[in-house]
GROMACS .gro file of C-alpha atoms in nm:
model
  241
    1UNK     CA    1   1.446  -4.920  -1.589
    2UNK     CA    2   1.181  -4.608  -1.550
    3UNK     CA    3   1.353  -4.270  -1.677
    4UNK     CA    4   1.139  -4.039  -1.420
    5UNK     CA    5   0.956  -4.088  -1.098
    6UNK     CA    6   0.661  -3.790  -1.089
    7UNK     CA    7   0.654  -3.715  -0.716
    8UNK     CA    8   0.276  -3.493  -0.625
    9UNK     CA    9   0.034  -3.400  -0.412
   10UNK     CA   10  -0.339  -3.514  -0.528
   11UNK     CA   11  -0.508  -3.135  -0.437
   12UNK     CA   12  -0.225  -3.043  -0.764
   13UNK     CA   13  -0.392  -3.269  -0.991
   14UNK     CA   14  -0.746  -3.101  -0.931
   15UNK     CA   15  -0.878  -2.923  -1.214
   16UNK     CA   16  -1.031  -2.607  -1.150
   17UNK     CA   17  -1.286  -2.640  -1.450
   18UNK     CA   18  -1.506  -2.998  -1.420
   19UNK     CA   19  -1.452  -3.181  -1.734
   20UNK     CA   20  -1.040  -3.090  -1.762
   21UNK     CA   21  -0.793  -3.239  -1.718
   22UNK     CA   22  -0.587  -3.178  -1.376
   23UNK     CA   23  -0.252  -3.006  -1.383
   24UNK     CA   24  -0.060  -3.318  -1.310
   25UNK     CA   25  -0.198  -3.496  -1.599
   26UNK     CA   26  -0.165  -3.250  -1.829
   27UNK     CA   27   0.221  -3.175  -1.702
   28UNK     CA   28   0.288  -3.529  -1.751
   29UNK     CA   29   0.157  -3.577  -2.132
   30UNK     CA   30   0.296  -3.256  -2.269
   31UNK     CA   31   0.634  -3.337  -2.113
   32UNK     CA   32   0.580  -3.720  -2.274
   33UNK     CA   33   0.579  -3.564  -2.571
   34UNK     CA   34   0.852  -3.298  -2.569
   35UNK     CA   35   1.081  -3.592  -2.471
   36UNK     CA   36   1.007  -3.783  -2.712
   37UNK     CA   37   1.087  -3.522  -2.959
   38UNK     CA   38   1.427  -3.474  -2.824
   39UNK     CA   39   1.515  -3.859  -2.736
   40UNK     CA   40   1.356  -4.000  -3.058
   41UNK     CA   41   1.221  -4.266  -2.786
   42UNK     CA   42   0.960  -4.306  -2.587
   43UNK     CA   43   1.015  -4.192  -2.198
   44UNK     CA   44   0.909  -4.438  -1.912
   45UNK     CA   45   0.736  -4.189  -1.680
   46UNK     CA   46   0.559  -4.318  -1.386
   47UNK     CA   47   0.334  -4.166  -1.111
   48UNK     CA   48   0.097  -4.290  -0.897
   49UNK     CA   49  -0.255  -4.306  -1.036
   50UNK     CA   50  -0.438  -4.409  -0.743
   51UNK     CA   51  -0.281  -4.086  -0.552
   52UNK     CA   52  -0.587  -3.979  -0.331
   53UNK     CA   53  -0.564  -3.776   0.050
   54UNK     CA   54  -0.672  -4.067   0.216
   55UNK     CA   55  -0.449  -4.353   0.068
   56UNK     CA   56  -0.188  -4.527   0.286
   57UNK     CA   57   0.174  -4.496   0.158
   58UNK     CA   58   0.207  -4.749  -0.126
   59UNK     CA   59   0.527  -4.943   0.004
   60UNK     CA   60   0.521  -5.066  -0.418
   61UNK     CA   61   0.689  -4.719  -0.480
   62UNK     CA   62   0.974  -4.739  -0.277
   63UNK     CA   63   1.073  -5.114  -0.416
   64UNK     CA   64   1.070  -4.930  -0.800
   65UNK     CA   65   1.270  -4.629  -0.678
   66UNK     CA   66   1.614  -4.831  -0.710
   67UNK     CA   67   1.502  -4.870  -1.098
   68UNK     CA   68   1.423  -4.490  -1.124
   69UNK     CA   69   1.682  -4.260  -1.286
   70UNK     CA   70   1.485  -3.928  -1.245
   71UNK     CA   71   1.253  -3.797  -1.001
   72UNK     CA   72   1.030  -3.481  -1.050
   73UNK     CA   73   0.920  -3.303  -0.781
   74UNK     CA   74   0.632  -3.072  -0.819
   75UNK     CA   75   0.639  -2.829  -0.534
   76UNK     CA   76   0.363  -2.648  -0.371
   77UNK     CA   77   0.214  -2.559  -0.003
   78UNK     CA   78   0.056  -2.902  -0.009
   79UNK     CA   79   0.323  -3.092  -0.133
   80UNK     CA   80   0.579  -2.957   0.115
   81UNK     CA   81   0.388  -3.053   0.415
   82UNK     CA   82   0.249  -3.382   0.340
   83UNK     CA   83   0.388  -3.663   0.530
   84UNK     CA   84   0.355  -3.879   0.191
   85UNK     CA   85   0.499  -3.666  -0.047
   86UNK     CA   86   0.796  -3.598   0.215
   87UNK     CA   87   0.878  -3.950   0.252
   88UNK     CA   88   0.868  -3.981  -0.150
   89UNK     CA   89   1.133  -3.736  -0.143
   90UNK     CA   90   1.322  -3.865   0.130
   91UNK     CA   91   1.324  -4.206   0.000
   92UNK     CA   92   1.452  -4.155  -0.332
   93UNK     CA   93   1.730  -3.945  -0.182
   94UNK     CA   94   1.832  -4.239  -0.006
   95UNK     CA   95   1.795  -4.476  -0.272
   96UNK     CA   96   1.986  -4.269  -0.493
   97UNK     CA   97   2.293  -4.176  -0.225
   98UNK     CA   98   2.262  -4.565  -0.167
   99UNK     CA   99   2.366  -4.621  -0.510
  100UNK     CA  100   2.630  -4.376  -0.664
  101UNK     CA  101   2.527  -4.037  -0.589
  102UNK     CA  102   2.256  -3.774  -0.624
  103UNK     CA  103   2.462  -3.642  -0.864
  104UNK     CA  104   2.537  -3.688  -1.251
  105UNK     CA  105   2.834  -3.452  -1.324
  106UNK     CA  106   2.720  -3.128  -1.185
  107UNK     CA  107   2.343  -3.170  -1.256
  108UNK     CA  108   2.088  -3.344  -0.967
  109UNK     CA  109   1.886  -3.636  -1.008
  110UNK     CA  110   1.591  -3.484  -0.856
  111UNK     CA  111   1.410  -3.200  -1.013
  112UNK     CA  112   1.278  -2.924  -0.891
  113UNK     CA  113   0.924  -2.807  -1.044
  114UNK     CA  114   0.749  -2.496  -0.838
  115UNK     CA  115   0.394  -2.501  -0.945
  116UNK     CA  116   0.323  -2.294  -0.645
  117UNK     CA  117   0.564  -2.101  -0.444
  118UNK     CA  118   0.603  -2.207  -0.100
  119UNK     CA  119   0.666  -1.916   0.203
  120UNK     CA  120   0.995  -1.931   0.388
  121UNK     CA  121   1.222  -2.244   0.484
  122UNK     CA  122   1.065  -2.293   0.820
  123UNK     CA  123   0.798  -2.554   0.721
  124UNK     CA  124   0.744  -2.833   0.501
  125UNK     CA  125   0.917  -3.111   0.723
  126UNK     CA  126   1.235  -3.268   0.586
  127UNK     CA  127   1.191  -3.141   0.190
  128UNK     CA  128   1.338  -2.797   0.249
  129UNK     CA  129   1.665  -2.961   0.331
  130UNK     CA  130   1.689  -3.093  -0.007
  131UNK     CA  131   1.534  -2.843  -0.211
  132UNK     CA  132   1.767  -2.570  -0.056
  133UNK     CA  133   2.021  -2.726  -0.272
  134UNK     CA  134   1.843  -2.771  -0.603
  135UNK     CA  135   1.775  -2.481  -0.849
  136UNK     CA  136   1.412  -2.531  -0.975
  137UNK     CA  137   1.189  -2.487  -1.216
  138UNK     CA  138   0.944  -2.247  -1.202
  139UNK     CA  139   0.584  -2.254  -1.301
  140UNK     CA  140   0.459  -1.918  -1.247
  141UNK     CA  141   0.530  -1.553  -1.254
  142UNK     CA  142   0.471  -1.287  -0.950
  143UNK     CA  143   0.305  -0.959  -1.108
  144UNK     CA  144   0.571  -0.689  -0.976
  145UNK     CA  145   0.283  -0.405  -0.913
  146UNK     CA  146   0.050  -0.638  -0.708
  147UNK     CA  147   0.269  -0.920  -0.626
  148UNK     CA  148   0.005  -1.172  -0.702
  149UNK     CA  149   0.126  -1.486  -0.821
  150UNK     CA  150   0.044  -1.626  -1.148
  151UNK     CA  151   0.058  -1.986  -1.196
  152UNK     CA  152   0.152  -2.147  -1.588
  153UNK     CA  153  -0.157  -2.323  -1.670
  154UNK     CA  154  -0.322  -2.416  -2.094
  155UNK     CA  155  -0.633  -2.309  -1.925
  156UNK     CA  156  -0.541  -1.921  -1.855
  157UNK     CA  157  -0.493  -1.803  -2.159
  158UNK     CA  158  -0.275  -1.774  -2.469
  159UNK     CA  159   0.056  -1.614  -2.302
  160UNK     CA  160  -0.029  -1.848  -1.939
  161UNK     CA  161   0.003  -2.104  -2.203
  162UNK     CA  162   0.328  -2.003  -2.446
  163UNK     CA  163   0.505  -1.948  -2.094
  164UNK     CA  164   0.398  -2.321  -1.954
  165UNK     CA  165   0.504  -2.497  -2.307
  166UNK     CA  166   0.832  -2.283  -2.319
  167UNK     CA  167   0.877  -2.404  -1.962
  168UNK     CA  168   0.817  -2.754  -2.015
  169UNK     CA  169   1.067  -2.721  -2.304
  170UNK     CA  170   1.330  -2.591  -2.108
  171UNK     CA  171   1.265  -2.917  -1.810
  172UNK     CA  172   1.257  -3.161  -2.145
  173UNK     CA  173   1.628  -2.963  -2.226
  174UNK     CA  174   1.761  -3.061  -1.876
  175UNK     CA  175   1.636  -3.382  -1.853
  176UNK     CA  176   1.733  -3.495  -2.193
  177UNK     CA  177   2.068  -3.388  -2.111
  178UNK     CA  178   2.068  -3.547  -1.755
  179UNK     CA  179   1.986  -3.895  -1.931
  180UNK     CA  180   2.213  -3.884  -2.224
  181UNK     CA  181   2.515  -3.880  -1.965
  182UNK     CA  182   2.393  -4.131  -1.757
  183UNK     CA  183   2.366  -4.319  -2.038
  184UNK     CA  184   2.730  -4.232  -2.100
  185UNK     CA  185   2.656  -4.023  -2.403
  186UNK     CA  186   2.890  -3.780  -2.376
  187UNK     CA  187   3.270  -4.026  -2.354
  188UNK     CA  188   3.385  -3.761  -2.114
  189UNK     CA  189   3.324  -3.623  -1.773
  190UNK     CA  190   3.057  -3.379  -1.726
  191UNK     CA  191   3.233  -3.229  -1.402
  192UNK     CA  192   3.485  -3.107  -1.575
  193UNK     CA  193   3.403  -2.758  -1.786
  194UNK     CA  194   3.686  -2.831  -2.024
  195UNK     CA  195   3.557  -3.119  -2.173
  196UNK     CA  196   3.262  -2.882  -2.287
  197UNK     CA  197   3.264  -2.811  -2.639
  198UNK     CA  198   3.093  -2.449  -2.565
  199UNK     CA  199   3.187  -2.125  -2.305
  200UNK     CA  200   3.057  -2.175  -1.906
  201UNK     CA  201   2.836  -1.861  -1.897
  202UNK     CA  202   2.761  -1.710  -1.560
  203UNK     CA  203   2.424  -1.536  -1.594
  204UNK     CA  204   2.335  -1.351  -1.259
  205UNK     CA  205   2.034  -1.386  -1.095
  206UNK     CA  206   1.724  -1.089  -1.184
  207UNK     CA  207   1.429  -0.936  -1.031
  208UNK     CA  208   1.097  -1.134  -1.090
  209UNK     CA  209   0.996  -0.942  -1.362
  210UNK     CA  210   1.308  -1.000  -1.567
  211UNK     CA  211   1.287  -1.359  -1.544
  212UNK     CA  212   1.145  -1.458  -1.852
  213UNK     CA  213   1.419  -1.247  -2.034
  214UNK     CA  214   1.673  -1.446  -1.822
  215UNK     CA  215   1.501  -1.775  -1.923
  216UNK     CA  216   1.475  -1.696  -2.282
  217UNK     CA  217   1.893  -1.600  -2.283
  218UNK     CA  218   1.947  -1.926  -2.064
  219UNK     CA  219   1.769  -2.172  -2.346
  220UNK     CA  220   1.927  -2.037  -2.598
  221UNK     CA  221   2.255  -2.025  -2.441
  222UNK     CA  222   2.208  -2.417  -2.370
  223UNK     CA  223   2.086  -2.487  -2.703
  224UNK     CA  224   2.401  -2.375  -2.851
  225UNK     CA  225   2.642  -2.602  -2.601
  226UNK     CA  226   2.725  -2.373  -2.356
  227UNK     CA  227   2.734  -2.425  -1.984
  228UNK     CA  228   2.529  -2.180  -1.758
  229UNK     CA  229   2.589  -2.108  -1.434
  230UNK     CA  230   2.522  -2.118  -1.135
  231UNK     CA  231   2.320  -2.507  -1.192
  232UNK     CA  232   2.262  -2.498  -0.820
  233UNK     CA  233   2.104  -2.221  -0.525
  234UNK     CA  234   2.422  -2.004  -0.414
  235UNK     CA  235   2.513  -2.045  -0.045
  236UNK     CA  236   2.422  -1.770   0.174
  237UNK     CA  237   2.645  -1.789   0.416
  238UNK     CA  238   3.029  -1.787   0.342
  239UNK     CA  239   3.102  -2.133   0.543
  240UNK     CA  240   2.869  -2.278   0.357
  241UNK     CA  241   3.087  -2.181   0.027
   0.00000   0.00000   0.00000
């Protein structure tokens, strides 16, 4: 059984400096490693190597997505408007509402990683539908003078790279969690906010330029038990409540 499915568009894995590696690989190793700090195992993380814009949809992925627990998605223009990466998405959906539920207690089997923000809901075929209802994470900051966006990258620069390894700590956090109760770590049901040993925490949404405050209060809060809410995008509308 694979533990996570790394779902991607090539142009992501495309280092800007010949030589380096891409963002993809590097995303995958130092994740590799952070879970195996907090598993004391060794993950099964899979991608597809051969990934290149002109490949044909390897039909090979969708037979292993009914042995894949996790899936990753790393979101950016590219990703949400490529037929291939769509149908990634949409398969493992399918696969996993085929078998039991996209669902483990109140956290999703698909993650959400922004490496690049995306504009508006009104493109990027059928993934908006699903990542509407997933919080993510994300991999950049927007500078609140210029509004420029600055992606998390080891190659920009000390802080670029403290915020991208606190990030990928933080994604390790979840999915080690995520895991543990599928493997039925836990004895009890992880709907339920009483069988918590901790508090459920609501910590409100901020302004862009309080986020890393937020994120910093939100890892520690988890890393002492508690349950933070909200775990998933709040509905807009009030019949969608």
């Amino acid at each position: 059984m694979n533990d996570i499915f790394i779902s991607y568009a090539h142009v992501d894995n495309e280092s800007l400096t010949e030589g380096q590696k891409g963002w993809i690989s590097q995303f995958h190793r130092t994740l590799e490693i952070r879970l195996r700090q907090l598993m004391g195992e060794n993950p099964k993380i899979w991608r597809d190597m051969k990934l290149s814009g002109t490949d044909i949809f390897d039909e090979k992925i969708l037979n292993e997505f009914g042995n894949t627990r996790l899936m990753i998605s790393v979101v950016s223009p590219r990703y949400v408007n490529s037929e291939w990466c769509n149908r990634e998405l949409n398969e493992f959906h399918q696969s996993l509402e085929n078998s039991g539920g996209i669902r483990v207690g109140e956290k999703a089997r698909i993650i959400k990683v922004v490496k690049t923000p995306v504009d508006g809901d009104d493109s990027g075929g059928s993934a908006h539908s699903i990542f509407n209802s997933l919080l993510g994470f994300e991999f950049f900051e927007v500078d609140s003078e210029t509004g420029r966006v600055r992606e998390y990258n080891e190659e920009f620069g000390h802080e670029a790279k403290r915020n991208y390894l606190e990030r990928v700590y933080d994604l390790a956090h979840e999915i080690t969690g995520i895991l543990k109760e599928m493997d039925g770590g836990s004895g009890k049901p992880a709907d339920s906010p009483a069988t918590q040993t901790g508090r459920v925490v609501y910590l409100a949404d901020v302004t862009s330029d309080l986020k890393p405050e937020r994120d910093r209060i939100r890892r520690e809060l988890l890393e002492r038990g508690h349950t933070v809410l909200p775990d998933r995008p709040l509905p807009l509308d009030a019949d969608e409540a």
